CSV table of C-alpha atoms in Angstrom, one decimal:
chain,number,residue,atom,x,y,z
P,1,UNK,CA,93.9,121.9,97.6
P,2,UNK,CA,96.1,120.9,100.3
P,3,UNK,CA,99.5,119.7,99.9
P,4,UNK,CA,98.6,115.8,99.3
P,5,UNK,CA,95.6,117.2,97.4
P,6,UNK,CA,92.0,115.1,97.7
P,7,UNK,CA,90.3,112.9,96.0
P,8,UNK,CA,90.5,109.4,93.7
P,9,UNK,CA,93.7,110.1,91.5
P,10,UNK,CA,95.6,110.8,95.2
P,11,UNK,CA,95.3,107.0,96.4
P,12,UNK,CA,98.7,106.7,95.6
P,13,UNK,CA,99.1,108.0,99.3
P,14,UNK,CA,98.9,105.7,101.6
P,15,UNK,CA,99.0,105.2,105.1
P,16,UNK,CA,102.2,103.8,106.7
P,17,UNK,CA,102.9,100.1,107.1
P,18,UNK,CA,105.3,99.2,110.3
P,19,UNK,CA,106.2,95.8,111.5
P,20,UNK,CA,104.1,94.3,114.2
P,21,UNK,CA,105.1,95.2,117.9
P,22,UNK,CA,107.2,93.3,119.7
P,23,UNK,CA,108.7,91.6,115.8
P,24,UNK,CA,112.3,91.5,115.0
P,25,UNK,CA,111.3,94.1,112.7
P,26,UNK,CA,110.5,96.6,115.1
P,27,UNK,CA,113.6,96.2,117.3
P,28,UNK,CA,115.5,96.4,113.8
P,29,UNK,CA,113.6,99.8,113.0
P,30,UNK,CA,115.0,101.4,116.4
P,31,UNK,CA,118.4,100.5,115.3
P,32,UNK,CA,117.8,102.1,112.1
P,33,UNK,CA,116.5,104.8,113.8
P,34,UNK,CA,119.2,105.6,116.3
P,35,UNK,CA,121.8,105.4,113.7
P,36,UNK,CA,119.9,107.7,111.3
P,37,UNK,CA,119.7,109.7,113.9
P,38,UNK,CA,124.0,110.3,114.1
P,39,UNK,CA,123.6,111.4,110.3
P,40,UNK,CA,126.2,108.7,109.3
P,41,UNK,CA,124.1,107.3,106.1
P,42,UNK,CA,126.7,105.0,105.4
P,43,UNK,CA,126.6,103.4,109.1
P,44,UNK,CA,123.2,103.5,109.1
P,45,UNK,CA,122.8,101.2,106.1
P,46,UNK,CA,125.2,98.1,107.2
P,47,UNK,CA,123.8,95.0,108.2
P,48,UNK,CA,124.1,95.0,112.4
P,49,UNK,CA,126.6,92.5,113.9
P,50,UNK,CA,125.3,89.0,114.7
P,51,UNK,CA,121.8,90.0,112.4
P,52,UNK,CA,119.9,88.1,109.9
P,53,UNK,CA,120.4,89.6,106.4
P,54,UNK,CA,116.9,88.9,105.1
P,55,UNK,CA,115.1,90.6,108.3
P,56,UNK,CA,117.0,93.2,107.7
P,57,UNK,CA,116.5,93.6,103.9
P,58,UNK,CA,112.9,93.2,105.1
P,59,UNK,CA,112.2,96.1,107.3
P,60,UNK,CA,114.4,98.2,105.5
P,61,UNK,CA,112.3,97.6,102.0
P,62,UNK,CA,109.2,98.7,104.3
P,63,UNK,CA,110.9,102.2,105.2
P,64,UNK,CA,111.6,102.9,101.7
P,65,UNK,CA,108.3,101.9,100.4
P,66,UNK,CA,107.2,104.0,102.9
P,67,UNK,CA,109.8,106.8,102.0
P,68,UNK,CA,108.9,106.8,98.4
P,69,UNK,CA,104.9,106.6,99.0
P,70,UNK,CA,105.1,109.8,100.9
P,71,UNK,CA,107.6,111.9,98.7
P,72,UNK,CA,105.5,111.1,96.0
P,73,UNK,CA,102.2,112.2,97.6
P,74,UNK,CA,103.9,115.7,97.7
P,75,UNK,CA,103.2,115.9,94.2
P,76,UNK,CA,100.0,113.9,93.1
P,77,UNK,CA,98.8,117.3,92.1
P,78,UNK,CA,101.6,117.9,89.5
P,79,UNK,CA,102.5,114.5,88.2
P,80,UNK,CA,99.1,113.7,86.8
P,81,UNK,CA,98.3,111.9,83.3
P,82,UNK,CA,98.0,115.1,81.6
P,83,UNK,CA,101.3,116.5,82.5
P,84,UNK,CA,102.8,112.8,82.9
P,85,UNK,CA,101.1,110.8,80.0
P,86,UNK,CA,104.4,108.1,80.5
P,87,UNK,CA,106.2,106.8,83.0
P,88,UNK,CA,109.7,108.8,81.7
P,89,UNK,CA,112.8,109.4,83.7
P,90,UNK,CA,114.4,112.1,81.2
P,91,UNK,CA,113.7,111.8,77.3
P,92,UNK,CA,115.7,108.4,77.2
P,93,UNK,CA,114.2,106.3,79.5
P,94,UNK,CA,110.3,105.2,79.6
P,95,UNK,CA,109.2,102.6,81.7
P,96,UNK,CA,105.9,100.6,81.0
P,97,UNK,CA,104.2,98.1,83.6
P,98,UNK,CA,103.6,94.7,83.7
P,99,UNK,CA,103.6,92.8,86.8
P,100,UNK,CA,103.6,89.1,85.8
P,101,UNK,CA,100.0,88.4,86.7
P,102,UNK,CA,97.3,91.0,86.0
P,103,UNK,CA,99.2,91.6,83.5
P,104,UNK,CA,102.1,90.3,81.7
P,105,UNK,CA,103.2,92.0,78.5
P,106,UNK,CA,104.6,95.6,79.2
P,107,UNK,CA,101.4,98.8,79.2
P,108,UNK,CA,102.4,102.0,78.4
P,109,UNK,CA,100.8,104.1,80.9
P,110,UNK,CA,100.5,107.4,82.9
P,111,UNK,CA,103.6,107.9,85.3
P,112,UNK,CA,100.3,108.2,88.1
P,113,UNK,CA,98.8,105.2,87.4
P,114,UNK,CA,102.2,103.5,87.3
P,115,UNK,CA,103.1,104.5,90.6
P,116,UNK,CA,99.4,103.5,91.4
P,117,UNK,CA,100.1,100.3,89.8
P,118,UNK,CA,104.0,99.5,92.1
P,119,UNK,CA,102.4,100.9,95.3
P,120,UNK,CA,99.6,98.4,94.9
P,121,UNK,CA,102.0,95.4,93.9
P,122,UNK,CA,104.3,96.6,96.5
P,123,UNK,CA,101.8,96.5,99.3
P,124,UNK,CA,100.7,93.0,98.0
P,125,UNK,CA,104.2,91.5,98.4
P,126,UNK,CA,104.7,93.3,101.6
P,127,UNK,CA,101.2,91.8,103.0
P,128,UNK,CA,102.5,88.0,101.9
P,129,UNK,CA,103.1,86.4,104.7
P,130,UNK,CA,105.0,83.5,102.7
P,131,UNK,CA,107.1,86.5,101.5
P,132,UNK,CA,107.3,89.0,104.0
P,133,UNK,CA,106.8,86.9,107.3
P,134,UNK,CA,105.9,88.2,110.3
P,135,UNK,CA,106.2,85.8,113.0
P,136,UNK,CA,109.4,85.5,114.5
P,137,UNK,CA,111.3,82.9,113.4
P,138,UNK,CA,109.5,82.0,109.9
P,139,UNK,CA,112.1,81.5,107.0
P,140,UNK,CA,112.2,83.2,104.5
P,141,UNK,CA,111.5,81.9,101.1
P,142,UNK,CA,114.7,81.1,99.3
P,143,UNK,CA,114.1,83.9,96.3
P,144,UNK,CA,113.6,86.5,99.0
P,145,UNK,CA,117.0,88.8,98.2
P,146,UNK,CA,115.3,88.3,94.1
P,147,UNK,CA,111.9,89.9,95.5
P,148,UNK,CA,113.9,92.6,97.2
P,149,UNK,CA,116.0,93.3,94.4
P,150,UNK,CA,112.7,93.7,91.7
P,151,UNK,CA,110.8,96.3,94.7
P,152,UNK,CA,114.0,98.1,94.9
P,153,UNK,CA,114.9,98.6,91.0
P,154,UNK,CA,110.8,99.2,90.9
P,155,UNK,CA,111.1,102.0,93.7
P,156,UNK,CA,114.2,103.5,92.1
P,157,UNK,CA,112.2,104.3,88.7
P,158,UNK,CA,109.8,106.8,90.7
P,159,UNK,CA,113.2,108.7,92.0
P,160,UNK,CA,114.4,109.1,88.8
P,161,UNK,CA,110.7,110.3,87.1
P,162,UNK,CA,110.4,112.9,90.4
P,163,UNK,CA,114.2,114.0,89.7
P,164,UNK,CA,113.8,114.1,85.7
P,165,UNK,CA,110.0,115.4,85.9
P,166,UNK,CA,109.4,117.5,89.1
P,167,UNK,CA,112.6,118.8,90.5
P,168,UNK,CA,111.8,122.2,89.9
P,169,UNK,CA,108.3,121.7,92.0
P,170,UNK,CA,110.4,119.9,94.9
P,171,UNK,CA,112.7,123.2,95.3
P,172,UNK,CA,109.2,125.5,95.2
P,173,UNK,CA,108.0,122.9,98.2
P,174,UNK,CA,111.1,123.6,100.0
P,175,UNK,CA,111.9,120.0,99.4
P,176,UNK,CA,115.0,119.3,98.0
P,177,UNK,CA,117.3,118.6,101.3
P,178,UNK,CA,114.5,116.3,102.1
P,179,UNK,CA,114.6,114.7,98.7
P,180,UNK,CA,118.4,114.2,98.4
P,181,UNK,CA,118.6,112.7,101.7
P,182,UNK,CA,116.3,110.3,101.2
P,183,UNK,CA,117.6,109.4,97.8
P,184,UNK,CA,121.0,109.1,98.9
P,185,UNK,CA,119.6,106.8,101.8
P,186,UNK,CA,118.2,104.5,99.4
P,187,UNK,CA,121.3,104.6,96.6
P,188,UNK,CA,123.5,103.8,99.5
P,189,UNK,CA,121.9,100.9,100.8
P,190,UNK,CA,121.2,99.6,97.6
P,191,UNK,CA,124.8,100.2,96.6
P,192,UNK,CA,125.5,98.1,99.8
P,193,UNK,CA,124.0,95.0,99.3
P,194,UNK,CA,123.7,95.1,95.5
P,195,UNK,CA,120.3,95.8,95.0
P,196,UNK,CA,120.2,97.5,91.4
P,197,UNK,CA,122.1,96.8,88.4
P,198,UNK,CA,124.3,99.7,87.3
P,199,UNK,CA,122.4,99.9,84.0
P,200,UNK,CA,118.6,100.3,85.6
P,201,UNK,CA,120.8,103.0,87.3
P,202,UNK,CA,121.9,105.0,84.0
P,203,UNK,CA,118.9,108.0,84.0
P,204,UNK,CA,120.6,109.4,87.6
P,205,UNK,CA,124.3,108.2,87.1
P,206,UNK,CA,126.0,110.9,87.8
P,207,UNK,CA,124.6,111.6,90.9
P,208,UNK,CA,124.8,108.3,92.0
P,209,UNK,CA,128.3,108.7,91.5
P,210,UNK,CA,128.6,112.2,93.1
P,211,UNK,CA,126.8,110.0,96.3
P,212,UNK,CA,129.2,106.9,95.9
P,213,UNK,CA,132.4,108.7,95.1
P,214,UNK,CA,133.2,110.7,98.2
P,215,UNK,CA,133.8,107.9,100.6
């Protein structure tokens, strides 16, 4: 079995989505880039002088999407219904899916097949055009920063399930400096441009805090 394992249950892992060439997006993603680069998370997470807060919401939501997808494909092998029978992030918090559509009363399901379920309905909203445009120059719609701010709190659950659920596997991977850095990415920029409410945040407070504190 190889790391992302094979098969059906592994569509969770998906390819990569990237702003089109030559897109504000894609001169946006070599800022990010170059700043990430200097290893100053907290730099690297302010909005640029002189740009456009939603384009920059935008590509950034399409690097963590992207983030999360692949850090969970490390473990499609472990977090399976069997092991993971609910969506849990510790023994306090469950979350159950419903996505306003499909279907709109809450499911208790499999943390897989929730994280089947967001990566799909996360793709879909990414793929919008009257959402996420990609032409230069499109507006926005005008409940864009709401959009952002349900992807975001969405993304965040499958952090805190990996964290509560599958640390231990993460450290046999070798994967924990990668983890933590991408977490504390996310918390940070989230934390920037008040993404999350502090009580979706309560099943990885304290090391929210021990990320928000220091500076």
């Amino acid at each position: 079995m190889s790391l992302f394992g094979l098969g059906r249950n592994q569509r969770t892992f998906r390819p990569k989505k990237s702003a089109p060439s030559g897109s504000k997006g894609a001169q946006l993603r070599k800022h990010i880039d170059a700043t990430l680069g200097s290893g100053n998370l907290r730099e690297a997470v302010r909005l640029p002088t002189g740009e456009d807060l939603n384009e920059w919401l935008a590509v950034n939501t399409v690097d963590f999407f992207n983030q999360v997808n692949l850090l969970y494909g490390t473990l499609t092998e472990f977090c399976t219904p069997e092991n993971c029978p609910t969506m849990t992030a510790g023994p306090k918090y469950e979350y159950r899916w419903a996505d306003g559509v499909q279907i709109k009363k809450p499911i208790e399901v499999s943390a897989p097949k929730y994280v089947e379920y967001l990566m799909d309905w996360i793709e879909s909203q990414l793929d919008d055009e009257s959402i996420f445009p990609q032409k230069l120059g499109t507006p926005f719609p005008p409940n864009f920063k709401d959009v952002v701010k349900t992807i975001f709190k969405r993304l965040f659950r499958v952090y805190a399930h990996i964290y509560h659920s599958h640390f231990q596997k993460i450290v046999s991977l070798k994967e924990e400096a990668h983890l933590n850095t991408c977490f504390k990415h996310f918390i940070l920029f989230t934390h920037e441009f008040g993404l999350i409410d502090k009580k979706e945040l309560a099943p990885l407070q304290e090391l929210i805090e021990s990320i928000i504190v220091p500076y």
